[in-house]
């Protein structure tokens, strides 16, 4: 692997993480309730406004259904991130104290995020008034992802961590229309994910340091296989969200409206969960250091997910 051009350290990631203190109960519950008169997702991720055959009310409902899926899908990915981190930390518990503590802190934060997303989902289900179907169960998705090479999984996680950064900074932070509670969820998640992205970068580098060029190239292939698996899941979630919208509104969409809906929302899901991470400059720079040609390969594929 080529020399590292960042200054991430376990010690600094741990110190930054220890300064952030929030509890799930500080963010949701009691009188802190979702406001269903407002959108939950930024338009750049939801992409509902271009669906001109939907009324304003229906577009807001779809935005909220996409918000519900966001809660579930983050729960899904964090359910494979958590065991992966514990497995990564476990063999070196006697090593660098900062490394051990940084990874355990990272794992503990992901467990808290799983809890946070679940709590938001409970509130959503109670107040939205109907159940929205979702992919899963998360344990089965986790099993399929974790069956791949650790470097492939670590790359997927790295992409997700940088993706979370771009969601908040590029789309959420300055959006004044969003429900303040949903925005607070995304903000608090982002605060801790900033350290995760750095720790994941160190994790990818330490895994790759013990691998040959050929092994790394194979792991990049497996990273793409996991991406294709997740893409199929997202497509299924897009179908479920459509069913939820039809159920919630009682609307009948024509064949051409359905085609348009699916094209727009398939890409919206791809961009939200895959493209916005694949194109993140820090993810691409890790890929470039990892393996000759890996960055170019991903850059060629990325437009299909944007
Ligand atoms: Fe998280
Ligand atoms: Fe994370």
PDB file of C-alpha atoms and ligand atoms in Angstrom:
ATOM      1  CA  UNK A   1       0.000   0.000   0.000  1.00  0.00           C
ATOM      2  CA  UNK A   2       1.287   3.482  -0.865  1.00  0.00           C
ATOM      3  CA  UNK A   3       2.234   5.979   1.872  1.00  0.00           C
ATOM      4  CA  UNK A   4      -0.607   7.440   3.859  1.00  0.00           C
ATOM      5  CA  UNK A   5      -1.517  11.070   3.239  1.00  0.00           C
ATOM      6  CA  UNK A   6      -3.748  11.722   6.226  1.00  0.00           C
ATOM      7  CA  UNK A   7      -2.996  12.282   9.902  1.00  0.00           C
ATOM      8  CA  UNK A   8      -5.689  10.105  11.488  1.00  0.00           C
ATOM      9  CA  UNK A   9      -4.626   8.444  14.743  1.00  0.00           C
ATOM     10  CA  UNK A  10      -6.406   6.198  17.235  1.00  0.00           C
ATOM     11  CA  UNK A  11      -5.509   8.609  20.040  1.00  0.00           C
ATOM     12  CA  UNK A  12      -7.076  11.651  18.370  1.00  0.00           C
ATOM     13  CA  UNK A  13     -10.167   9.774  17.176  1.00  0.00           C
ATOM     14  CA  UNK A  14     -10.717   8.533  20.741  1.00  0.00           C
ATOM     15  CA  UNK A  15     -10.209  12.032  22.199  1.00  0.00           C
ATOM     16  CA  UNK A  16     -12.679  13.566  19.691  1.00  0.00           C
ATOM     17  CA  UNK A  17     -15.213  10.857  20.428  1.00  0.00           C
ATOM     18  CA  UNK A  18     -14.934  11.312  24.197  1.00  0.00           C
ATOM     19  CA  UNK A  19     -15.857  14.998  23.854  1.00  0.00           C
ATOM     20  CA  UNK A  20     -19.199  14.087  22.268  1.00  0.00           C
ATOM     21  CA  UNK A  21     -21.772  13.116  24.821  1.00  0.00           C
ATOM     22  CA  UNK A  22     -25.391  12.421  23.954  1.00  0.00           C
ATOM     23  CA  UNK A  23     -27.866   9.782  25.031  1.00  0.00           C
ATOM     24  CA  UNK A  24     -30.702   8.301  22.947  1.00  0.00           C
ATOM     25  CA  UNK A  25     -33.144   9.691  25.568  1.00  0.00           C
ATOM     26  CA  UNK A  26     -31.836  13.231  24.989  1.00  0.00           C
ATOM     27  CA  UNK A  27     -32.926  13.071  21.354  1.00  0.00           C
ATOM     28  CA  UNK A  28     -36.214  11.204  21.170  1.00  0.00           C
ATOM     29  CA  UNK A  29     -39.131  10.289  23.420  1.00  0.00           C
ATOM     30  CA  UNK A  30     -41.607  12.058  25.690  1.00  0.00           C
ATOM     31  CA  UNK A  31     -42.606  15.378  24.123  1.00  0.00           C
ATOM     32  CA  UNK A  32     -39.860  15.081  21.469  1.00  0.00           C
ATOM     33  CA  UNK A  33     -42.022  13.807  18.607  1.00  0.00           C
ATOM     34  CA  UNK A  34     -41.775  13.695  14.826  1.00  0.00           C
ATOM     35  CA  UNK A  35     -43.602  16.523  13.027  1.00  0.00           C
ATOM     36  CA  UNK A  36     -45.504  14.937  10.125  1.00  0.00           C
ATOM     37  CA  UNK A  37     -46.311  18.333   8.611  1.00  0.00           C
ATOM     38  CA  UNK A  38     -42.654  18.537   7.519  1.00  0.00           C
ATOM     39  CA  UNK A  39     -40.324  16.511   5.275  1.00  0.00           C
ATOM     40  CA  UNK A  40     -37.826  14.189   6.992  1.00  0.00           C
ATOM     41  CA  UNK A  41     -35.296  13.744   4.200  1.00  0.00           C
ATOM     42  CA  UNK A  42     -33.430  16.424   2.226  1.00  0.00           C
ATOM     43  CA  UNK A  43     -34.672  16.635  -1.359  1.00  0.00           C
ATOM     44  CA  UNK A  44     -31.251  15.767  -2.833  1.00  0.00           C
ATOM     45  CA  UNK A  45     -31.632  12.291  -1.267  1.00  0.00           C
ATOM     46  CA  UNK A  46     -35.426  11.887  -1.457  1.00  0.00           C
ATOM     47  CA  UNK A  47     -35.873  13.148  -5.070  1.00  0.00           C
ATOM     48  CA  UNK A  48     -39.644  13.373  -4.712  1.00  0.00           C
ATOM     49  CA  UNK A  49     -40.254  16.865  -6.124  1.00  0.00           C
ATOM     50  CA  UNK A  50     -39.727  15.817  -9.743  1.00  0.00           C
ATOM     51  CA  UNK A  51     -42.632  13.356  -9.502  1.00  0.00           C
ATOM     52  CA  UNK A  52     -45.120  15.877 -10.864  1.00  0.00           C
ATOM     53  CA  UNK A  53     -48.049  13.447 -10.948  1.00  0.00           C
ATOM     54  CA  UNK A  54     -47.995  13.343  -7.128  1.00  0.00           C
ATOM     55  CA  UNK A  55     -49.673  16.112  -5.154  1.00  0.00           C
ATOM     56  CA  UNK A  56     -47.635  18.122  -2.662  1.00  0.00           C
ATOM     57  CA  UNK A  57     -49.164  16.093   0.164  1.00  0.00           C
ATOM     58  CA  UNK A  58     -48.323  12.805  -1.556  1.00  0.00           C
ATOM     59  CA  UNK A  59     -44.745  13.945  -2.182  1.00  0.00           C
ATOM     60  CA  UNK A  60     -44.357  14.760   1.505  1.00  0.00           C
ATOM     61  CA  UNK A  61     -45.749  11.338   2.442  1.00  0.00           C
ATOM     62  CA  UNK A  62     -43.262   9.681   0.109  1.00  0.00           C
ATOM     63  CA  UNK A  63     -40.458  11.775   1.619  1.00  0.00           C
ATOM     64  CA  UNK A  64     -41.484  10.514   5.076  1.00  0.00           C
ATOM     65  CA  UNK A  65     -41.720   6.907   3.871  1.00  0.00           C
ATOM     66  CA  UNK A  66     -38.167   7.309   2.540  1.00  0.00           C
ATOM     67  CA  UNK A  67     -37.214   8.676   5.969  1.00  0.00           C
ATOM     68  CA  UNK A  68     -38.642   5.543   7.554  1.00  0.00           C
ATOM     69  CA  UNK A  69     -36.590   3.393   5.172  1.00  0.00           C
ATOM     70  CA  UNK A  70     -33.495   5.421   6.100  1.00  0.00           C
ATOM     71  CA  UNK A  71     -34.031   4.487   9.755  1.00  0.00           C
ATOM     72  CA  UNK A  72     -34.354   0.835   8.839  1.00  0.00           C
ATOM     73  CA  UNK A  73     -31.492   0.696   6.337  1.00  0.00           C
ATOM     74  CA  UNK A  74     -29.054   2.337   8.734  1.00  0.00           C
ATOM     75  CA  UNK A  75     -30.152  -0.191  11.342  1.00  0.00           C
ATOM     76  CA  UNK A  76     -29.412  -2.917   8.773  1.00  0.00           C
ATOM     77  CA  UNK A  77     -25.888  -1.722   7.964  1.00  0.00           C
ATOM     78  CA  UNK A  78     -24.999  -1.011  11.567  1.00  0.00           C
ATOM     79  CA  UNK A  79     -26.001  -4.552  12.452  1.00  0.00           C
ATOM     80  CA  UNK A  80     -23.130  -5.850  10.342  1.00  0.00           C
ATOM     81  CA  UNK A  81     -20.746  -3.058  11.314  1.00  0.00           C
ATOM     82  CA  UNK A  82     -21.024  -3.843  15.045  1.00  0.00           C
ATOM     83  CA  UNK A  83     -19.940  -7.544  14.977  1.00  0.00           C
ATOM     84  CA  UNK A  84     -17.296  -6.750  12.366  1.00  0.00           C
ATOM     85  CA  UNK A  85     -15.717  -4.153  14.668  1.00  0.00           C
ATOM     86  CA  UNK A  86     -15.740  -6.464  17.647  1.00  0.00           C
ATOM     87  CA  UNK A  87     -14.090  -9.207  15.574  1.00  0.00           C
ATOM     88  CA  UNK A  88     -11.489  -6.706  14.357  1.00  0.00           C
ATOM     89  CA  UNK A  89     -10.672  -5.459  17.866  1.00  0.00           C
ATOM     90  CA  UNK A  90     -10.698  -8.868  19.599  1.00  0.00           C
ATOM     91  CA  UNK A  91      -7.316 -10.343  18.480  1.00  0.00           C
ATOM     92  CA  UNK A  92      -5.368  -7.252  19.580  1.00  0.00           C
ATOM     93  CA  UNK A  93      -6.821  -6.452  22.988  1.00  0.00           C
ATOM     94  CA  UNK A  94      -3.309  -6.584  24.468  1.00  0.00           C
ATOM     95  CA  UNK A  95      -1.928  -4.119  21.898  1.00  0.00           C
ATOM     96  CA  UNK A  96      -1.987  -0.325  21.603  1.00  0.00           C
ATOM     97  CA  UNK A  97      -4.281   0.966  24.364  1.00  0.00           C
ATOM     98  CA  UNK A  98      -5.591   3.830  22.225  1.00  0.00           C
ATOM     99  CA  UNK A  99      -6.430   1.416  19.411  1.00  0.00           C
ATOM    100  CA  UNK A 100      -8.298  -0.951  21.732  1.00  0.00           C
ATOM    101  CA  UNK A 101     -10.260   1.868  23.349  1.00  0.00           C
ATOM    102  CA  UNK A 102     -10.992   3.648  20.056  1.00  0.00           C
ATOM    103  CA  UNK A 103     -12.475   0.479  18.511  1.00  0.00           C
ATOM    104  CA  UNK A 104     -14.519  -0.388  21.594  1.00  0.00           C
ATOM    105  CA  UNK A 105     -15.832   3.169  21.696  1.00  0.00           C
ATOM    106  CA  UNK A 106     -16.640   2.924  17.980  1.00  0.00           C
ATOM    107  CA  UNK A 107     -18.527  -0.362  18.580  1.00  0.00           C
ATOM    108  CA  UNK A 108     -20.396   1.107  21.537  1.00  0.00           C
ATOM    109  CA  UNK A 109     -21.462   4.118  19.450  1.00  0.00           C
ATOM    110  CA  UNK A 110     -22.756   1.856  16.674  1.00  0.00           C
ATOM    111  CA  UNK A 111     -24.782  -0.103  19.259  1.00  0.00           C
ATOM    112  CA  UNK A 112     -26.199   3.231  20.440  1.00  0.00           C
ATOM    113  CA  UNK A 113     -27.012   4.214  16.847  1.00  0.00           C
ATOM    114  CA  UNK A 114     -28.856   0.916  16.286  1.00  0.00           C
ATOM    115  CA  UNK A 115     -30.897   1.758  19.386  1.00  0.00           C
ATOM    116  CA  UNK A 116     -31.445   5.352  18.232  1.00  0.00           C
ATOM    117  CA  UNK A 117     -32.699   4.298  14.773  1.00  0.00           C
ATOM    118  CA  UNK A 118     -35.005   1.714  16.364  1.00  0.00           C
ATOM    119  CA  UNK A 119     -36.469   4.310  18.732  1.00  0.00           C
ATOM    120  CA  UNK A 120     -37.138   6.688  15.831  1.00  0.00           C
ATOM    121  CA  UNK A 121     -38.769   3.872  13.917  1.00  0.00           C
ATOM    122  CA  UNK A 122     -41.071   3.082  16.852  1.00  0.00           C
ATOM    123  CA  UNK A 123     -42.138   6.728  17.000  1.00  0.00           C
ATOM    124  CA  UNK A 124     -42.653   6.788  13.244  1.00  0.00           C
ATOM    125  CA  UNK A 125     -44.793   3.649  13.225  1.00  0.00           C
ATOM    126  CA  UNK A 126     -46.943   4.904  16.113  1.00  0.00           C
ATOM    127  CA  UNK A 127     -47.629   8.326  14.562  1.00  0.00           C
ATOM    128  CA  UNK A 128     -47.688   7.506  10.829  1.00  0.00           C
ATOM    129  CA  UNK A 129     -50.609   5.201  11.448  1.00  0.00           C
ATOM    130  CA  UNK A 130     -49.657   2.307   9.188  1.00  0.00           C
ATOM    131  CA  UNK A 131     -46.822  -0.165   8.882  1.00  0.00           C
ATOM    132  CA  UNK A 132     -44.339   0.281   6.027  1.00  0.00           C
ATOM    133  CA  UNK A 133     -42.739  -2.903   4.704  1.00  0.00           C
ATOM    134  CA  UNK A 134     -38.943  -3.170   4.837  1.00  0.00           C
ATOM    135  CA  UNK A 135     -36.217  -5.522   3.664  1.00  0.00           C
ATOM    136  CA  UNK A 136     -34.563  -7.885   6.084  1.00  0.00           C
ATOM    137  CA  UNK A 137     -34.217  -9.426   8.524  1.00  0.00           C
ATOM    138  CA  UNK A 138     -31.014  -7.535   9.383  1.00  0.00           C
ATOM    139  CA  UNK A 139     -29.296 -10.682  10.743  1.00  0.00           C
ATOM    140  CA  UNK A 140     -29.611 -12.377   7.347  1.00  0.00           C
ATOM    141  CA  UNK A 141     -28.280  -9.362   5.482  1.00  0.00           C
ATOM    142  CA  UNK A 142     -25.406  -9.172   7.993  1.00  0.00           C
ATOM    143  CA  UNK A 143     -24.622 -12.868   7.486  1.00  0.00           C
ATOM    144  CA  UNK A 144     -24.445 -12.428   3.704  1.00  0.00           C
ATOM    145  CA  UNK A 145     -22.213  -9.343   3.940  1.00  0.00           C
ATOM    146  CA  UNK A 146     -19.901 -10.762   6.616  1.00  0.00           C
ATOM    147  CA  UNK A 147     -19.284 -13.906   4.517  1.00  0.00           C
ATOM    148  CA  UNK A 148     -16.954 -11.768   2.371  1.00  0.00           C
ATOM    149  CA  UNK A 149     -13.264 -10.979   2.851  1.00  0.00           C
ATOM    150  CA  UNK A 150     -12.675  -8.598   5.806  1.00  0.00           C
ATOM    151  CA  UNK A 151     -11.073  -5.982   3.552  1.00  0.00           C
ATOM    152  CA  UNK A 152     -14.124  -6.019   1.261  1.00  0.00           C
ATOM    153  CA  UNK A 153     -16.408  -5.505   4.266  1.00  0.00           C
ATOM    154  CA  UNK A 154     -14.140  -2.794   5.686  1.00  0.00           C
ATOM    155  CA  UNK A 155     -14.325  -0.937   2.336  1.00  0.00           C
ATOM    156  CA  UNK A 156     -18.121  -1.115   2.345  1.00  0.00           C
ATOM    157  CA  UNK A 157     -18.128   0.252   5.905  1.00  0.00           C
ATOM    158  CA  UNK A 158     -15.677   2.999   4.966  1.00  0.00           C
ATOM    159  CA  UNK A 159     -17.953   4.020   2.103  1.00  0.00           C
ATOM    160  CA  UNK A 160     -20.937   4.125   4.465  1.00  0.00           C
ATOM    161  CA  UNK A 161     -19.103   6.231   7.056  1.00  0.00           C
ATOM    162  CA  UNK A 162     -18.030   8.866   4.505  1.00  0.00           C
ATOM    163  CA  UNK A 163     -21.518   8.746   2.978  1.00  0.00           C
ATOM    164  CA  UNK A 164     -23.000   9.722   6.352  1.00  0.00           C
ATOM    165  CA  UNK A 165     -20.655  12.709   6.444  1.00  0.00           C
ATOM    166  CA  UNK A 166     -21.747  13.906   3.028  1.00  0.00           C
ATOM    167  CA  UNK A 167     -25.452  13.388   3.819  1.00  0.00           C
ATOM    168  CA  UNK A 168     -25.297  15.749   6.763  1.00  0.00           C
ATOM    169  CA  UNK A 169     -22.837  18.343   5.507  1.00  0.00           C
ATOM    170  CA  UNK A 170     -24.015  18.562   1.880  1.00  0.00           C
ATOM    171  CA  UNK A 171     -27.758  18.047   2.281  1.00  0.00           C
ATOM    172  CA  UNK A 172     -29.085  18.285   5.833  1.00  0.00           C
ATOM    173  CA  UNK A 173     -27.168  20.940   7.774  1.00  0.00           C
ATOM    174  CA  UNK A 174     -28.522  23.975   5.893  1.00  0.00           C
ATOM    175  CA  UNK A 175     -31.990  22.615   5.110  1.00  0.00           C
ATOM    176  CA  UNK A 176     -34.463  24.654   7.164  1.00  0.00           C
ATOM    177  CA  UNK A 177     -37.564  22.765   5.921  1.00  0.00           C
ATOM    178  CA  UNK A 178     -36.813  19.442   7.607  1.00  0.00           C
ATOM    179  CA  UNK A 179     -38.541  18.204  10.742  1.00  0.00           C
ATOM    180  CA  UNK A 180     -36.213  19.430  13.539  1.00  0.00           C
ATOM    181  CA  UNK A 181     -36.298  16.044  15.294  1.00  0.00           C
ATOM    182  CA  UNK A 182     -35.297  14.062  12.213  1.00  0.00           C
ATOM    183  CA  UNK A 183     -32.615  16.658  11.527  1.00  0.00           C
ATOM    184  CA  UNK A 184     -31.337  16.259  15.080  1.00  0.00           C
ATOM    185  CA  UNK A 185     -31.080  12.483  14.531  1.00  0.00           C
ATOM    186  CA  UNK A 186     -28.971  13.023  11.424  1.00  0.00           C
ATOM    187  CA  UNK A 187     -26.825  15.624  13.191  1.00  0.00           C
ATOM    188  CA  UNK A 188     -26.093  13.494  16.244  1.00  0.00           C
ATOM    189  CA  UNK A 189     -25.346  10.506  14.052  1.00  0.00           C
ATOM    190  CA  UNK A 190     -22.977  12.578  11.907  1.00  0.00           C
ATOM    191  CA  UNK A 191     -21.081  13.852  14.969  1.00  0.00           C
ATOM    192  CA  UNK A 192     -19.972  10.345  15.936  1.00  0.00           C
ATOM    193  CA  UNK A 193     -19.621   9.011  12.402  1.00  0.00           C
ATOM    194  CA  UNK A 194     -16.898  11.596  11.742  1.00  0.00           C
ATOM    195  CA  UNK A 195     -14.580   9.588  14.015  1.00  0.00           C
ATOM    196  CA  UNK A 196     -15.765   6.299  12.550  1.00  0.00           C
ATOM    197  CA  UNK A 197     -14.687   7.337   9.063  1.00  0.00           C
ATOM    198  CA  UNK A 198     -11.146   7.968  10.355  1.00  0.00           C
ATOM    199  CA  UNK A 199     -10.992   4.730  12.333  1.00  0.00           C
ATOM    200  CA  UNK A 200     -12.291   2.810   9.324  1.00  0.00           C
ATOM    201  CA  UNK A 201      -9.553   4.323   7.187  1.00  0.00           C
ATOM    202  CA  UNK A 202      -6.983   3.009   9.702  1.00  0.00           C
ATOM    203  CA  UNK A 203      -8.760  -0.361   9.732  1.00  0.00           C
ATOM    204  CA  UNK A 204      -8.647  -0.675   5.916  1.00  0.00           C
ATOM    205  CA  UNK A 205      -4.962   0.228   5.937  1.00  0.00           C
ATOM    206  CA  UNK A 206      -4.031  -2.259   8.636  1.00  0.00           C
ATOM    207  CA  UNK A 207      -5.911  -5.073   6.855  1.00  0.00           C
ATOM    208  CA  UNK A 208      -4.336  -4.233   3.489  1.00  0.00           C
ATOM    209  CA  UNK A 209      -0.829  -4.003   4.981  1.00  0.00           C
ATOM    210  CA  UNK A 210      -0.836  -7.785   5.446  1.00  0.00           C
ATOM    211  CA  UNK A 211      -2.123  -8.600   1.963  1.00  0.00           C
ATOM    212  CA  UNK A 212      -0.553  -9.109  -1.464  1.00  0.00           C
ATOM    213  CA  UNK A 213      -1.560  -7.053  -4.521  1.00  0.00           C
ATOM    214  CA  UNK A 214      -3.581 -10.006  -5.858  1.00  0.00           C
ATOM    215  CA  UNK A 215      -5.403 -10.475  -2.562  1.00  0.00           C
ATOM    216  CA  UNK A 216      -6.257  -6.785  -2.439  1.00  0.00           C
ATOM    217  CA  UNK A 217      -7.552  -6.896  -6.033  1.00  0.00           C
ATOM    218  CA  UNK A 218      -9.768  -9.868  -5.110  1.00  0.00           C
ATOM    219  CA  UNK A 219     -11.067  -7.994  -2.052  1.00  0.00           C
ATOM    220  CA  UNK A 220     -11.987  -5.050  -4.297  1.00  0.00           C
ATOM    221  CA  UNK A 221     -13.953  -7.528  -6.474  1.00  0.00           C
ATOM    222  CA  UNK A 222     -15.753  -8.729  -3.354  1.00  0.00           C
ATOM    223  CA  UNK A 223     -16.465  -5.151  -2.290  1.00  0.00           C
ATOM    224  CA  UNK A 224     -18.257  -4.773  -5.652  1.00  0.00           C
ATOM    225  CA  UNK A 225     -20.160  -8.017  -5.050  1.00  0.00           C
ATOM    226  CA  UNK A 226     -21.410  -6.667  -1.708  1.00  0.00           C
ATOM    227  CA  UNK A 227     -22.366  -3.441  -3.507  1.00  0.00           C
ATOM    228  CA  UNK A 228     -24.444  -5.422  -6.037  1.00  0.00           C
ATOM    229  CA  UNK A 229     -26.111  -7.345  -3.196  1.00  0.00           C
ATOM    230  CA  UNK A 230     -26.995  -4.098  -1.395  1.00  0.00           C
ATOM    231  CA  UNK A 231     -28.215  -2.566  -4.667  1.00  0.00           C
ATOM    232  CA  UNK A 232     -30.668  -5.462  -5.125  1.00  0.00           C
ATOM    233  CA  UNK A 233     -31.903  -4.880  -1.560  1.00  0.00           C
ATOM    234  CA  UNK A 234     -32.367  -1.181  -2.266  1.00  0.00           C
ATOM    235  CA  UNK A 235     -34.386  -1.987  -5.364  1.00  0.00           C
ATOM    236  CA  UNK A 236     -36.656  -4.204  -3.270  1.00  0.00           C
ATOM    237  CA  UNK A 237     -36.971  -1.399  -0.689  1.00  0.00           C
ATOM    238  CA  UNK A 238     -37.956   0.995  -3.490  1.00  0.00           C
ATOM    239  CA  UNK A 239     -40.799  -1.407  -4.408  1.00  0.00           C
ATOM    240  CA  UNK A 240     -41.874  -1.628  -0.754  1.00  0.00           C
ATOM    241  CA  UNK A 241     -41.872   2.178  -0.430  1.00  0.00           C
ATOM    242  CA  UNK A 242     -44.088   2.391  -3.522  1.00  0.00           C
ATOM    243  CA  UNK A 243     -46.541  -0.071  -1.963  1.00  0.00           C
ATOM    244  CA  UNK A 244     -46.535   1.993   1.238  1.00  0.00           C
ATOM    245  CA  UNK A 245     -47.243   5.176  -0.721  1.00  0.00           C
ATOM    246  CA  UNK A 246     -50.128   3.556  -2.607  1.00  0.00           C
ATOM    247  CA  UNK A 247     -51.494   2.182   0.647  1.00  0.00           C
ATOM    248  CA  UNK A 248     -51.169   5.538   2.446  1.00  0.00           C
ATOM    249  CA  UNK A 249     -52.762   7.601  -0.353  1.00  0.00           C
ATOM    250  CA  UNK A 250     -55.153   5.209  -2.085  1.00  0.00           C
ATOM    251  CA  UNK A 251     -53.727   6.479  -5.394  1.00  0.00           C
ATOM    252  CA  UNK A 252     -53.793   4.478  -8.615  1.00  0.00           C
ATOM    253  CA  UNK A 253     -50.787   5.273 -10.761  1.00  0.00           C
ATOM    254  CA  UNK A 254     -50.834   4.733 -14.531  1.00  0.00           C
ATOM    255  CA  UNK A 255     -48.241   2.471 -16.186  1.00  0.00           C
ATOM    256  CA  UNK A 256     -46.174   5.458 -17.343  1.00  0.00           C
ATOM    257  CA  UNK A 257     -46.367   7.095 -13.916  1.00  0.00           C
ATOM    258  CA  UNK A 258     -45.189   3.852 -12.323  1.00  0.00           C
ATOM    259  CA  UNK A 259     -42.265   3.658 -14.762  1.00  0.00           C
ATOM    260  CA  UNK A 260     -41.271   7.218 -14.002  1.00  0.00           C
ATOM    261  CA  UNK A 261     -41.649   6.673 -10.265  1.00  0.00           C
ATOM    262  CA  UNK A 262     -39.436   3.574 -10.313  1.00  0.00           C
ATOM    263  CA  UNK A 263     -36.718   5.146 -12.474  1.00  0.00           C
ATOM    264  CA  UNK A 264     -36.473   8.225 -10.250  1.00  0.00           C
ATOM    265  CA  UNK A 265     -36.698   6.411  -6.935  1.00  0.00           C
ATOM    266  CA  UNK A 266     -34.322   3.591  -7.926  1.00  0.00           C
ATOM    267  CA  UNK A 267     -31.663   6.209  -8.665  1.00  0.00           C
ATOM    268  CA  UNK A 268     -32.560   8.187  -5.543  1.00  0.00           C
ATOM    269  CA  UNK A 269     -31.931   5.095  -3.418  1.00  0.00           C
ATOM    270  CA  UNK A 270     -28.731   4.311  -5.280  1.00  0.00           C
ATOM    271  CA  UNK A 271     -27.415   7.828  -4.756  1.00  0.00           C
ATOM    272  CA  UNK A 272     -28.448   7.933  -1.088  1.00  0.00           C
ATOM    273  CA  UNK A 273     -26.896   4.645  -0.019  1.00  0.00           C
ATOM    274  CA  UNK A 274     -24.196   3.861  -2.591  1.00  0.00           C
ATOM    275  CA  UNK A 275     -23.237   6.723  -4.935  1.00  0.00           C
ATOM    276  CA  UNK A 276     -22.812   9.403  -2.268  1.00  0.00           C
ATOM    277  CA  UNK A 277     -20.241   7.179  -0.540  1.00  0.00           C
ATOM    278  CA  UNK A 278     -18.518   5.804  -3.671  1.00  0.00           C
ATOM    279  CA  UNK A 279     -17.792   9.311  -4.927  1.00  0.00           C
ATOM    280  CA  UNK A 280     -16.608  10.730  -1.603  1.00  0.00           C
ATOM    281  CA  UNK A 281     -13.071  12.103  -2.170  1.00  0.00           C
ATOM    282  CA  UNK A 282     -11.702  10.528   1.015  1.00  0.00           C
ATOM    283  CA  UNK A 283     -13.063   7.102   0.093  1.00  0.00           C
ATOM    284  CA  UNK A 284     -11.555   7.433  -3.384  1.00  0.00           C
ATOM    285  CA  UNK A 285      -8.192   8.492  -2.004  1.00  0.00           C
ATOM    286  CA  UNK A 286      -8.052   5.418   0.253  1.00  0.00           C
ATOM    287  CA  UNK A 287      -8.870   3.255  -2.799  1.00  0.00           C
ATOM    288  CA  UNK A 288      -6.127   4.928  -4.830  1.00  0.00           C
ATOM    289  CA  UNK A 289      -3.542   4.088  -2.166  1.00  0.00           C
ATOM    290  CA  UNK A 290      -4.821   0.554  -1.802  1.00  0.00           C
ATOM    291  CA  UNK A 291      -4.471  -0.873  -5.266  1.00  0.00           C
ATOM    292  CA  UNK A 292      -3.384   0.304  -8.710  1.00  0.00           C
ATOM    293  CA  UNK A 293      -6.493   0.901 -10.795  1.00  0.00           C
ATOM    294  CA  UNK A 294      -9.021   0.447  -7.964  1.00  0.00           C
ATOM    295  CA  UNK A 295      -9.956   4.108  -7.849  1.00  0.00           C
ATOM    296  CA  UNK A 296     -10.408   4.316 -11.639  1.00  0.00           C
ATOM    297  CA  UNK A 297     -12.496   1.157 -11.580  1.00  0.00           C
ATOM    298  CA  UNK A 298     -14.881   2.568  -8.987  1.00  0.00           C
ATOM    299  CA  UNK A 299     -14.979   5.973 -10.692  1.00  0.00           C
ATOM    300  CA  UNK A 300     -16.109   4.288 -13.912  1.00  0.00           C
ATOM    301  CA  UNK A 301     -18.915   2.438 -12.137  1.00  0.00           C
ATOM    302  CA  UNK A 302     -20.029   5.281  -9.852  1.00  0.00           C
ATOM    303  CA  UNK A 303     -22.165   7.281 -12.373  1.00  0.00           C
ATOM    304  CA  UNK A 304     -24.659   4.374 -12.425  1.00  0.00           C
ATOM    305  CA  UNK A 305     -25.246   5.070  -8.723  1.00  0.00           C
ATOM    306  CA  UNK A 306     -25.509   8.864  -8.907  1.00  0.00           C
TER     307      UNK A 306
HETATM  308 FE1  LIG B   1     -23.646   4.831  13.055  1.00  0.00          FE
HETATM  309 FE1  LIG B   2     -20.458   4.492  12.024  1.00  0.00          FE
END
